[in-house]
Amino acid sequence: NAGVTQTPKFQVLKTGQSMTLQCAQDMNHEYMSWYRQDPGMGLRLIHYSVGAGITDQGEVPNGYNVSRSTTEDFPLRLLSAAPSQTSVYFCASSRGGNTDTQYFGPGTRLTVL
Amino acid sequence: SQKIEQNSEALNIQEGKTATLTCNYTNYSPAYLQWYRQDPGRGPVFLLLIRENEKEKRKERLKVTFDTTLKQSLFHITASQPADSATYLCARLGSSNTGKLIFGQGTTLQVKP
């Protein structure tokens, strides 16, 4: 199993550009999440999904869109990039349940100029 | 708000000593806490989970305690090694069955040979 994969590993955007961060998992997990990690802020939840066709907002959803058309994929879209979105983005998946353990991807380092 | 807090200052210890990291929570009584390890440039990796009715959990050189009176979890690494140097994250579920983890900001451990 590849686990959770993310592409690209690095990306530089100009303010106002749009892009999609890709995330895929091959563990047949129902739950998938996107986090961003900033120095001193820890991991903050952007959006999450409890299954195909179901998504909801996390703590910091503004400026991001998600969709979940398949169990395997959970892309994160930046509609109009801003310098405040410079961060490291992690995708995670899990089976769910009260004792849920999350499996994280390797991350995407995004810089917005 | 329901916060989960870790000491943001780095912890520096000598090889062979026991490292102790702290996770405090407020305004909430989590049913369990999770601990993750994160190496630079990589995603977090799950280490241990402890339930509120478990005072202590062990895995090899790792030990986690859960004190619901003090609202605190302690994470211990005995006989520490330079390879244990990493950032350690504490997390709890934001709400059940959603895969939404709320993370502390993490504590960086540096083990010197």
JSON list of C-alpha atoms in Angstrom, two decimals:
[
{"chain": "A", "resi": 1, "resn": "ASN", "atom": "CA", "xyz": [0.00, 0.00, 0.00]},
{"chain": "A", "resi": 2, "resn": "ALA", "atom": "CA", "xyz": [1.19, 3.51, -0.83]},
{"chain": "A", "resi": 3, "resn": "GLY", "atom": "CA", "xyz": [-0.87, 4.92, 2.07]},
{"chain": "A", "resi": 4, "resn": "VAL", "atom": "CA", "xyz": [-1.71, 8.62, 1.66]},
{"chain": "A", "resi": 5, "resn": "THR", "atom": "CA", "xyz": [-0.07, 10.38, -1.26]},
{"chain": "A", "resi": 6, "resn": "GLN", "atom": "CA", "xyz": [0.01, 14.09, -1.99]},
{"chain": "A", "resi": 7, "resn": "THR", "atom": "CA", "xyz": [1.07, 16.07, -5.04]},
{"chain": "A", "resi": 8, "resn": "PRO", "atom": "CA", "xyz": [2.86, 18.31, -5.61]},
{"chain": "A", "resi": 9, "resn": "LYS", "atom": "CA", "xyz": [5.50, 18.33, -2.87]},
{"chain": "A", "resi": 10, "resn": "PHE", "atom": "CA", "xyz": [6.34, 21.99, -3.47]},
{"chain": "A", "resi": 11, "resn": "GLN", "atom": "CA", "xyz": [4.47, 24.80, -5.21]},
{"chain": "A", "resi": 12, "resn": "VAL", "atom": "CA", "xyz": [4.99, 28.52, -5.68]},
{"chain": "A", "resi": 13, "resn": "LEU", "atom": "CA", "xyz": [2.02, 30.63, -6.72]},
{"chain": "A", "resi": 14, "resn": "LYS", "atom": "CA", "xyz": [1.43, 34.28, -7.38]},
{"chain": "A", "resi": 15, "resn": "THR", "atom": "CA", "xyz": [-1.34, 36.10, -5.56]},
{"chain": "A", "resi": 16, "resn": "GLY", "atom": "CA", "xyz": [-4.65, 35.50, -7.29]},
{"chain": "A", "resi": 17, "resn": "GLN", "atom": "CA", "xyz": [-3.68, 32.26, -8.99]},
{"chain": "A", "resi": 18, "resn": "SER", "atom": "CA", "xyz": [-5.69, 29.12, -8.43]},
{"chain": "A", "resi": 19, "resn": "MET", "atom": "CA", "xyz": [-4.53, 25.56, -8.00]},
{"chain": "A", "resi": 20, "resn": "THR", "atom": "CA", "xyz": [-5.54, 22.15, -6.71]},
{"chain": "A", "resi": 21, "resn": "LEU", "atom": "CA", "xyz": [-3.62, 20.11, -4.18]},
{"chain": "A", "resi": 22, "resn": "GLN", "atom": "CA", "xyz": [-4.11, 16.42, -4.81]},
{"chain": "A", "resi": 23, "resn": "CYS", "atom": "CA", "xyz": [-4.60, 13.77, -2.15]},
{"chain": "A", "resi": 24, "resn": "ALA", "atom": "CA", "xyz": [-5.23, 10.07, -2.59]},
{"chain": "A", "resi": 25, "resn": "GLN", "atom": "CA", "xyz": [-5.36, 7.07, -0.27]},
{"chain": "A", "resi": 26, "resn": "ASP", "atom": "CA", "xyz": [-5.44, 3.36, -1.04]},
{"chain": "A", "resi": 27, "resn": "MET", "atom": "CA", "xyz": [-6.55, 2.07, 2.37]},
{"chain": "A", "resi": 28, "resn": "ASN", "atom": "CA", "xyz": [-10.30, 2.31, 1.66]},
{"chain": "A", "resi": 29, "resn": "HIS", "atom": "CA", "xyz": [-10.71, 4.82, 4.47]},
{"chain": "A", "resi": 30, "resn": "GLU", "atom": "CA", "xyz": [-14.02, 6.63, 4.70]},
{"chain": "A", "resi": 31, "resn": "TYR", "atom": "CA", "xyz": [-12.73, 9.71, 6.48]},
{"chain": "A", "resi": 32, "resn": "MET", "atom": "CA", "xyz": [-10.33, 12.21, 4.92]},
{"chain": "A", "resi": 33, "resn": "SER", "atom": "CA", "xyz": [-9.16, 15.61, 6.13]},
{"chain": "A", "resi": 34, "resn": "TRP", "atom": "CA", "xyz": [-7.04, 18.55, 5.11]},
{"chain": "A", "resi": 35, "resn": "TYR", "atom": "CA", "xyz": [-4.88, 20.40, 7.62]},
{"chain": "A", "resi": 36, "resn": "ARG", "atom": "CA", "xyz": [-2.53, 23.32, 7.33]},
{"chain": "A", "resi": 37, "resn": "GLN", "atom": "CA", "xyz": [0.52, 23.69, 9.54]},
{"chain": "A", "resi": 38, "resn": "ASP", "atom": "CA", "xyz": [2.07, 27.04, 10.35]},
{"chain": "A", "resi": 39, "resn": "PRO", "atom": "CA", "xyz": [4.92, 27.81, 12.77]},
{"chain": "A", "resi": 40, "resn": "GLY", "atom": "CA", "xyz": [3.62, 28.15, 16.32]},
{"chain": "A", "resi": 41, "resn": "MET", "atom": "CA", "xyz": [0.05, 27.32, 15.26]},
{"chain": "A", "resi": 42, "resn": "GLY", "atom": "CA", "xyz": [0.16, 23.57, 15.07]},
{"chain": "A", "resi": 43, "resn": "LEU", "atom": "CA", "xyz": [-2.10, 21.67, 12.68]},
{"chain": "A", "resi": 44, "resn": "ARG", "atom": "CA", "xyz": [-5.42, 23.32, 11.91]},
{"chain": "A", "resi": 45, "resn": "LEU", "atom": "CA", "xyz": [-8.30, 21.58, 10.18]},
{"chain": "A", "resi": 46, "resn": "ILE", "atom": "CA", "xyz": [-9.43, 23.13, 6.88]},
{"chain": "A", "resi": 47, "resn": "HIS", "atom": "CA", "xyz": [-12.07, 20.71, 5.53]},
{"chain": "A", "resi": 48, "resn": "TYR", "atom": "CA", "xyz": [-12.98, 17.12, 6.13]},
{"chain": "A", "resi": 49, "resn": "SER", "atom": "CA", "xyz": [-15.10, 14.38, 4.61]},
{"chain": "A", "resi": 50, "resn": "VAL", "atom": "CA", "xyz": [-16.82, 11.39, 6.19]},
{"chain": "A", "resi": 51, "resn": "GLY", "atom": "CA", "xyz": [-17.44, 9.67, 2.88]},
{"chain": "A", "resi": 52, "resn": "ALA", "atom": "CA", "xyz": [-17.84, 10.14, -0.86]},
{"chain": "A", "resi": 53, "resn": "GLY", "atom": "CA", "xyz": [-20.16, 13.05, -1.57]},
{"chain": "A", "resi": 54, "resn": "ILE", "atom": "CA", "xyz": [-20.02, 14.39, 2.00]},
{"chain": "A", "resi": 55, "resn": "THR", "atom": "CA", "xyz": [-17.79, 17.28, 3.06]},
{"chain": "A", "resi": 56, "resn": "ASP", "atom": "CA", "xyz": [-17.82, 19.85, 5.84]},
{"chain": "A", "resi": 57, "resn": "GLN", "atom": "CA", "xyz": [-15.83, 22.80, 7.06]},
{"chain": "A", "resi": 58, "resn": "GLY", "atom": "CA", "xyz": [-13.16, 22.71, 9.68]},
{"chain": "A", "resi": 59, "resn": "GLU", "atom": "CA", "xyz": [-11.57, 25.48, 11.71]},
{"chain": "A", "resi": 60, "resn": "VAL", "atom": "CA", "xyz": [-10.07, 27.53, 8.85]},
{"chain": "A", "resi": 61, "resn": "PRO", "atom": "CA", "xyz": [-12.10, 26.88, 5.64]},
{"chain": "A", "resi": 62, "resn": "ASN", "atom": "CA", "xyz": [-12.08, 30.34, 4.05]},
{"chain": "A", "resi": 63, "resn": "GLY", "atom": "CA", "xyz": [-10.38, 30.48, 0.66]},
{"chain": "A", "resi": 64, "resn": "TYR", "atom": "CA", "xyz": [-10.49, 26.71, 0.14]},
{"chain": "A", "resi": 65, "resn": "ASN", "atom": "CA", "xyz": [-12.91, 24.33, -1.57]},
{"chain": "A", "resi": 66, "resn": "VAL", "atom": "CA", "xyz": [-13.10, 20.56, -1.47]},
{"chain": "A", "resi": 67, "resn": "SER", "atom": "CA", "xyz": [-15.10, 17.82, -3.09]},
{"chain": "A", "resi": 68, "resn": "ARG", "atom": "CA", "xyz": [-15.15, 14.05, -2.61]},
{"chain": "A", "resi": 69, "resn": "SER", "atom": "CA", "xyz": [-16.38, 12.21, -5.67]},
{"chain": "A", "resi": 70, "resn": "THR", "atom": "CA", "xyz": [-14.60, 8.94, -4.81]},
{"chain": "A", "resi": 71, "resn": "THR", "atom": "CA", "xyz": [-13.47, 7.21, -1.63]},
{"chain": "A", "resi": 72, "resn": "GLU", "atom": "CA", "xyz": [-9.85, 7.44, -2.73]},
{"chain": "A", "resi": 73, "resn": "ASP", "atom": "CA", "xyz": [-9.46, 11.11, -3.67]},
{"chain": "A", "resi": 74, "resn": "PHE", "atom": "CA", "xyz": [-9.93, 14.34, -1.76]},
{"chain": "A", "resi": 75, "resn": "PRO", "atom": "CA", "xyz": [-8.54, 17.37, -3.65]},
{"chain": "A", "resi": 76, "resn": "LEU", "atom": "CA", "xyz": [-8.17, 20.78, -2.05]},
{"chain": "A", "resi": 77, "resn": "ARG", "atom": "CA", "xyz": [-8.71, 23.81, -4.27]},
{"chain": "A", "resi": 78, "resn": "LEU", "atom": "CA", "xyz": [-7.37, 27.28, -3.69]},
{"chain": "A", "resi": 79, "resn": "LEU", "atom": "CA", "xyz": [-9.61, 29.59, -5.65]},
{"chain": "A", "resi": 80, "resn": "SER", "atom": "CA", "xyz": [-7.55, 32.79, -5.52]},
{"chain": "A", "resi": 81, "resn": "ALA", "atom": "CA", "xyz": [-4.30, 32.33, -3.65]},
{"chain": "A", "resi": 82, "resn": "ALA", "atom": "CA", "xyz": [-3.27, 34.86, -1.01]},
{"chain": "A", "resi": 83, "resn": "PRO", "atom": "CA", "xyz": [0.04, 35.23, 0.86]},
{"chain": "A", "resi": 84, "resn": "SER", "atom": "CA", "xyz": [-1.79, 34.19, 4.05]},
{"chain": "A", "resi": 85, "resn": "GLN", "atom": "CA", "xyz": [-2.22, 30.76, 2.49]},
{"chain": "A", "resi": 86, "resn": "THR", "atom": "CA", "xyz": [1.54, 30.18, 2.50]},
{"chain": "A", "resi": 87, "resn": "SER", "atom": "CA", "xyz": [1.80, 27.04, 4.61]},
{"chain": "A", "resi": 88, "resn": "VAL", "atom": "CA", "xyz": [2.44, 23.33, 4.65]},
{"chain": "A", "resi": 89, "resn": "TYR", "atom": "CA", "xyz": [-0.67, 21.33, 3.80]},
{"chain": "A", "resi": 90, "resn": "PHE", "atom": "CA", "xyz": [-1.29, 17.81, 5.03]},
{"chain": "A", "resi": 91, "resn": "CYS", "atom": "CA", "xyz": [-3.94, 15.39, 3.94]},
{"chain": "A", "resi": 92, "resn": "ALA", "atom": "CA", "xyz": [-4.99, 12.61, 6.30]},
{"chain": "A", "resi": 93, "resn": "SER", "atom": "CA", "xyz": [-7.28, 9.61, 6.17]},
{"chain": "A", "resi": 94, "resn": "SER", "atom": "CA", "xyz": [-8.79, 7.32, 8.78]},
{"chain": "A", "resi": 95, "resn": "ARG", "atom": "CA", "xyz": [-11.31, 4.54, 9.29]},
{"chain": "A", "resi": 96, "resn": "GLY", "atom": "CA", "xyz": [-13.33, 6.68, 11.65]},
{"chain": "A", "resi": 97, "resn": "GLY", "atom": "CA", "xyz": [-14.79, 5.85, 15.02]},
{"chain": "A", "resi": 98, "resn": "ASN", "atom": "CA", "xyz": [-14.20, 7.22, 18.47]},
{"chain": "A", "resi": 99, "resn": "THR", "atom": "CA", "xyz": [-10.62, 6.04, 18.72]},
{"chain": "A", "resi": 100, "resn": "ASP", "atom": "CA", "xyz": [-9.74, 7.08, 15.22]},
{"chain": "A", "resi": 101, "resn": "THR", "atom": "CA", "xyz": [-6.09, 6.98, 14.15]},
{"chain": "A", "resi": 102, "resn": "GLN", "atom": "CA", "xyz": [-5.17, 9.26, 11.30]},
{"chain": "A", "resi": 103, "resn": "TYR", "atom": "CA", "xyz": [-2.66, 8.49, 8.55]},
{"chain": "A", "resi": 104, "resn": "PHE", "atom": "CA", "xyz": [-0.98, 11.54, 7.10]},
{"chain": "A", "resi": 105, "resn": "GLY", "atom": "CA", "xyz": [0.49, 12.22, 3.71]},
{"chain": "A", "resi": 106, "resn": "PRO", "atom": "CA", "xyz": [3.97, 13.71, 3.24]},
{"chain": "A", "resi": 107, "resn": "GLY", "atom": "CA", "xyz": [2.66, 17.25, 2.84]},
{"chain": "A", "resi": 108, "resn": "THR", "atom": "CA", "xyz": [2.72, 20.00, 0.22]},
{"chain": "A", "resi": 109, "resn": "ARG", "atom": "CA", "xyz": [4.76, 23.13, 0.91]},
{"chain": "A", "resi": 110, "resn": "LEU", "atom": "CA", "xyz": [2.98, 26.07, -0.70]},
{"chain": "A", "resi": 111, "resn": "THR", "atom": "CA", "xyz": [4.39, 29.57, -1.07]},
{"chain": "A", "resi": 112, "resn": "VAL", "atom": "CA", "xyz": [2.20, 32.41, -2.31]},
{"chain": "A", "resi": 113, "resn": "LEU", "atom": "CA", "xyz": [4.06, 35.50, -3.45]},
{"chain": "B", "resi": 1, "resn": "SER", "atom": "CA", "xyz": [-13.07, 27.25, 23.70]},
{"chain": "B", "resi": 2, "resn": "GLN", "atom": "CA", "xyz": [-11.92, 23.66, 23.97]},
{"chain": "B", "resi": 3, "resn": "LYS", "atom": "CA", "xyz": [-8.18, 24.00, 23.87]},
{"chain": "B", "resi": 4, "resn": "ILE", "atom": "CA", "xyz": [-5.38, 21.51, 23.88]},
{"chain": "B", "resi": 5, "resn": "GLU", "atom": "CA", "xyz": [-2.00, 22.95, 24.78]},
{"chain": "B", "resi": 6, "resn": "GLN", "atom": "CA", "xyz": [1.57, 21.77, 24.70]},
{"chain": "B", "resi": 7, "resn": "ASN", "atom": "CA", "xyz": [4.73, 23.48, 25.83]},
{"chain": "B", "resi": 8, "resn": "SER", "atom": "CA", "xyz": [5.97, 25.30, 22.75]},
{"chain": "B", "resi": 9, "resn": "GLU", "atom": "CA", "xyz": [9.50, 25.58, 24.10]},
{"chain": "B", "resi": 10, "resn": "ALA", "atom": "CA", "xyz": [11.90, 22.95, 22.81]},
{"chain": "B", "resi": 11, "resn": "LEU", "atom": "CA", "xyz": [13.01, 20.27, 25.24]},
{"chain": "B", "resi": 12, "resn": "ASN", "atom": "CA", "xyz": [16.72, 19.46, 25.22]},
{"chain": "B", "resi": 13, "resn": "ILE", "atom": "CA", "xyz": [17.95, 16.40, 27.07]},
{"chain": "B", "resi": 14, "resn": "GLN", "atom": "CA", "xyz": [20.99, 14.15, 27.19]},
{"chain": "B", "resi": 15, "resn": "GLU", "atom": "CA", "xyz": [20.98, 10.73, 25.61]},
{"chain": "B", "resi": 16, "resn": "GLY", "atom": "CA", "xyz": [19.92, 8.03, 28.03]},
{"chain": "B", "resi": 17, "resn": "LYS", "atom": "CA", "xyz": [17.71, 10.32, 30.12]},
{"chain": "B", "resi": 18, "resn": "THR", "atom": "CA", "xyz": [13.92, 10.22, 30.25]},
{"chain": "B", "resi": 19, "resn": "ALA", "atom": "CA", "xyz": [12.09, 12.87, 28.25]},
{"chain": "B", "resi": 20, "resn": "THR", "atom": "CA", "xyz": [8.72, 14.04, 29.57]},
{"chain": "B", "resi": 21, "resn": "LEU", "atom": "CA", "xyz": [6.35, 16.07, 27.43]},
{"chain": "B", "resi": 22, "resn": "THR", "atom": "CA", "xyz": [3.12, 17.64, 28.64]},
{"chain": "B", "resi": 23, "resn": "CYS", "atom": "CA", "xyz": [-0.31, 18.03, 27.05]},
{"chain": "B", "resi": 24, "resn": "ASN", "atom": "CA", "xyz": [-2.98, 20.06, 28.86]},
{"chain": "B", "resi": 25, "resn": "TYR", "atom": "CA", "xyz": [-6.62, 20.46, 27.92]},
{"chain": "B", "resi": 26, "resn": "THR", "atom": "CA", "xyz": [-9.23, 22.97, 29.08]},
{"chain": "B", "resi": 27, "resn": "ASN", "atom": "CA", "xyz": [-13.00, 23.33, 28.95]},
{"chain": "B", "resi": 28, "resn": "TYR", "atom": "CA", "xyz": [-13.39, 19.78, 27.78]},
{"chain": "B", "resi": 29, "resn": "SER", "atom": "CA", "xyz": [-13.01, 16.22, 28.99]},
{"chain": "B", "resi": 30, "resn": "PRO", "atom": "CA", "xyz": [-11.77, 14.17, 26.04]},
{"chain": "B", "resi": 31, "resn": "ALA", "atom": "CA", "xyz": [-12.62, 10.50, 26.06]},
{"chain": "B", "resi": 32, "resn": "TYR", "atom": "CA", "xyz": [-9.11, 9.82, 24.84]},
{"chain": "B", "resi": 33, "resn": "LEU", "atom": "CA", "xyz": [-5.94, 11.49, 23.65]},
{"chain": "B", "resi": 34, "resn": "GLN", "atom": "CA", "xyz": [-3.59, 10.57, 20.84]},
{"chain": "B", "resi": 35, "resn": "TRP", "atom": "CA", "xyz": [0.13, 11.22, 20.49]},
{"chain": "B", "resi": 36, "resn": "TYR", "atom": "CA", "xyz": [1.90, 11.63, 17.16]},
{"chain": "B", "resi": 37, "resn": "ARG", "atom": "CA", "xyz": [5.50, 12.06, 16.13]},
{"chain": "B", "resi": 38, "resn": "GLN", "atom": "CA", "xyz": [6.52, 14.43, 13.34]},
{"chain": "B", "resi": 39, "resn": "ASP", "atom": "CA", "xyz": [9.94, 14.58, 11.74]},
{"chain": "B", "resi": 40, "resn": "PRO", "atom": "CA", "xyz": [11.05, 17.67, 9.76]},
{"chain": "B", "resi": 41, "resn": "GLY", "atom": "CA", "xyz": [9.53, 17.75, 6.30]},
{"chain": "B", "resi": 42, "resn": "ARG", "atom": "CA", "xyz": [7.22, 14.80, 6.95]},
{"chain": "B", "resi": 43, "resn": "GLY", "atom": "CA", "xyz": [3.66, 14.18, 8.04]},
{"chain": "B", "resi": 44, "resn": "PRO", "atom": "CA", "xyz": [2.77, 13.17, 11.61]},
{"chain": "B", "resi": 45, "resn": "VAL", "atom": "CA", "xyz": [2.87, 9.49, 12.50]},
{"chain": "B", "resi": 46, "resn": "PHE", "atom": "CA", "xyz": [0.59, 7.96, 15.13]},
{"chain": "B", "resi": 47, "resn": "LEU", "atom": "CA", "xyz": [2.32, 6.62, 18.27]},
{"chain": "B", "resi": 48, "resn": "LEU", "atom": "CA", "xyz": [-0.13, 5.95, 21.07]},
{"chain": "B", "resi": 49, "resn": "LEU", "atom": "CA", "xyz": [-3.71, 6.41, 22.16]},
{"chain": "B", "resi": 50, "resn": "ILE", "atom": "CA", "xyz": [-4.88, 6.52, 25.77]},
{"chain": "B", "resi": 51, "resn": "ARG", "atom": "CA", "xyz": [-8.48, 6.41, 26.96]},
{"chain": "B", "resi": 52, "resn": "GLU", "atom": "CA", "xyz": [-9.75, 8.43, 29.90]},
{"chain": "B", "resi": 53, "resn": "ASN", "atom": "CA", "xyz": [-10.26, 5.28, 31.96]},
{"chain": "B", "resi": 54, "resn": "GLU", "atom": "CA", "xyz": [-6.66, 4.19, 31.36]},
{"chain": "B", "resi": 55, "resn": "LYS", "atom": "CA", "xyz": [-4.19, 5.74, 33.76]},
{"chain": "B", "resi": 56, "resn": "GLU", "atom": "CA", "xyz": [-1.18, 4.59, 31.78]},
{"chain": "B", "resi": 57, "resn": "LYS", "atom": "CA", "xyz": [-0.29, 3.08, 28.39]},
{"chain": "B", "resi": 58, "resn": "ARG", "atom": "CA", "xyz": [3.06, 1.68, 27.28]},
{"chain": "B", "resi": 59, "resn": "LYS", "atom": "CA", "xyz": [4.70, 0.81, 24.00]},
{"chain": "B", "resi": 60, "resn": "GLU", "atom": "CA", "xyz": [8.36, -0.20, 24.11]},
{"chain": "B", "resi": 61, "resn": "ARG", "atom": "CA", "xyz": [10.23, 2.85, 25.52]},
{"chain": "B", "resi": 62, "resn": "LEU", "atom": "CA", "xyz": [7.15, 5.06, 25.34]},
{"chain": "B", "resi": 63, "resn": "LYS", "atom": "CA", "xyz": [4.70, 5.67, 28.17]},
{"chain": "B", "resi": 64, "resn": "VAL", "atom": "CA", "xyz": [1.63, 7.89, 28.23]},
{"chain": "B", "resi": 65, "resn": "THR", "atom": "CA", "xyz": [-0.39, 8.84, 31.29]},
{"chain": "B", "resi": 66, "resn": "PHE", "atom": "CA", "xyz": [-3.81, 10.46, 31.49]},
{"chain": "B", "resi": 67, "resn": "ASP", "atom": "CA", "xyz": [-4.81, 12.45, 34.59]},
{"chain": "B", "resi": 68, "resn": "THR", "atom": "CA", "xyz": [-8.42, 13.62, 34.29]},
{"chain": "B", "resi": 69, "resn": "THR", "atom": "CA", "xyz": [-8.18, 15.52, 37.58]},
{"chain": "B", "resi": 70, "resn": "LEU", "atom": "CA", "xyz": [-5.25, 17.62, 36.40]},
{"chain": "B", "resi": 71, "resn": "LYS", "atom": "CA", "xyz": [-6.63, 17.63, 32.82]},
{"chain": "B", "resi": 72, "resn": "GLN", "atom": "CA", "xyz": [-3.24, 16.55, 31.61]},
{"chain": "B", "resi": 73, "resn": "SER", "atom": "CA", "xyz": [-1.47, 13.83, 29.66]},
{"chain": "B", "resi": 74, "resn": "LEU", "atom": "CA", "xyz": [2.25, 13.14, 30.03]},
{"chain": "B", "resi": 75, "resn": "PHE", "atom": "CA", "xyz": [4.32, 11.48, 27.33]},
{"chain": "B", "resi": 76, "resn": "HIS", "atom": "CA", "xyz": [7.55, 9.82, 28.46]},
{"chain": "B", "resi": 77, "resn": "ILE", "atom": "CA", "xyz": [10.44, 8.44, 26.42]},
{"chain": "B", "resi": 78, "resn": "THR", "atom": "CA", "xyz": [12.79, 6.38, 28.56]},
{"chain": "B", "resi": 79, "resn": "ALA", "atom": "CA", "xyz": [16.45, 5.77, 27.68]},
{"chain": "B", "resi": 80, "resn": "SER", "atom": "CA", "xyz": [16.17, 8.48, 25.04]},
{"chain": "B", "resi": 81, "resn": "GLN", "atom": "CA", "xyz": [18.27, 8.32, 21.89]},
{"chain": "B", "resi": 82, "resn": "PRO", "atom": "CA", "xyz": [19.26, 10.98, 19.33]},
{"chain": "B", "resi": 83, "resn": "ALA", "atom": "CA", "xyz": [16.89, 9.21, 16.90]},
{"chain": "B", "resi": 84, "resn": "ASP", "atom": "CA", "xyz": [14.01, 10.24, 19.20]},
{"chain": "B", "resi": 85, "resn": "SER", "atom": "CA", "xyz": [14.61, 13.88, 18.26]},
{"chain": "B", "resi": 86, "resn": "ALA", "atom": "CA", "xyz": [11.40, 15.11, 16.63]},
{"chain": "B", "resi": 87, "resn": "THR", "atom": "CA", "xyz": [8.28, 17.13, 17.31]},
{"chain": "B", "resi": 88, "resn": "TYR", "atom": "CA", "xyz": [5.61, 15.35, 19.34]},
{"chain": "B", "resi": 89, "resn": "LEU", "atom": "CA", "xyz": [1.97, 16.28, 18.92]},
{"chain": "B", "resi": 90, "resn": "CYS", "atom": "CA", "xyz": [-0.95, 15.66, 21.25]},
{"chain": "B", "resi": 91, "resn": "ALA", "atom": "CA", "xyz": [-4.45, 15.45, 19.76]},
{"chain": "B", "resi": 92, "resn": "ARG", "atom": "CA", "xyz": [-8.06, 14.78, 20.66]},
{"chain": "B", "resi": 93, "resn": "LEU", "atom": "CA", "xyz": [-11.16, 14.23, 18.55]},
{"chain": "B", "resi": 94, "resn": "GLY", "atom": "CA", "xyz": [-13.14, 17.42, 17.97]},
{"chain": "B", "resi": 95, "resn": "SER", "atom": "CA", "xyz": [-16.36, 15.48, 17.77]},
{"chain": "B", "resi": 96, "resn": "SER", "atom": "CA", "xyz": [-16.99, 11.78, 17.44]},
{"chain": "B", "resi": 97, "resn": "ASN", "atom": "CA", "xyz": [-17.13, 9.91, 14.16]},
{"chain": "B", "resi": 98, "resn": "THR", "atom": "CA", "xyz": [-15.92, 12.73, 11.97]},
{"chain": "B", "resi": 99, "resn": "GLY", "atom": "CA", "xyz": [-12.16, 12.24, 11.77]},
{"chain": "B", "resi": 100, "resn": "LYS", "atom": "CA", "xyz": [-11.70, 15.78, 13.08]},
{"chain": "B", "resi": 101, "resn": "LEU", "atom": "CA", "xyz": [-8.63, 15.88, 15.24]},
{"chain": "B", "resi": 102, "resn": "ILE", "atom": "CA", "xyz": [-7.76, 18.94, 17.30]},
{"chain": "B", "resi": 103, "resn": "PHE", "atom": "CA", "xyz": [-4.00, 19.20, 17.74]},
{"chain": "B", "resi": 104, "resn": "GLY", "atom": "CA", "xyz": [-1.77, 20.93, 20.20]},
{"chain": "B", "resi": 105, "resn": "GLN", "atom": "CA", "xyz": [1.03, 23.03, 18.74]},
{"chain": "B", "resi": 106, "resn": "GLY", "atom": "CA", "xyz": [3.61, 20.33, 19.44]},
{"chain": "B", "resi": 107, "resn": "THR", "atom": "CA", "xyz": [6.79, 20.15, 21.48]},
{"chain": "B", "resi": 108, "resn": "THR", "atom": "CA", "xyz": [10.17, 19.69, 19.81]},
{"chain": "B", "resi": 109, "resn": "LEU", "atom": "CA", "xyz": [12.49, 17.26, 21.54]},
{"chain": "B", "resi": 110, "resn": "GLN", "atom": "CA", "xyz": [16.24, 17.34, 20.94]},
{"chain": "B", "resi": 111, "resn": "VAL", "atom": "CA", "xyz": [18.26, 14.45, 22.36]},
{"chain": "B", "resi": 112, "resn": "LYS", "atom": "CA", "xyz": [21.98, 15.20, 22.47]},
{"chain": "B", "resi": 113, "resn": "PRO", "atom": "CA", "xyz": [24.55, 12.39, 22.31]}
]
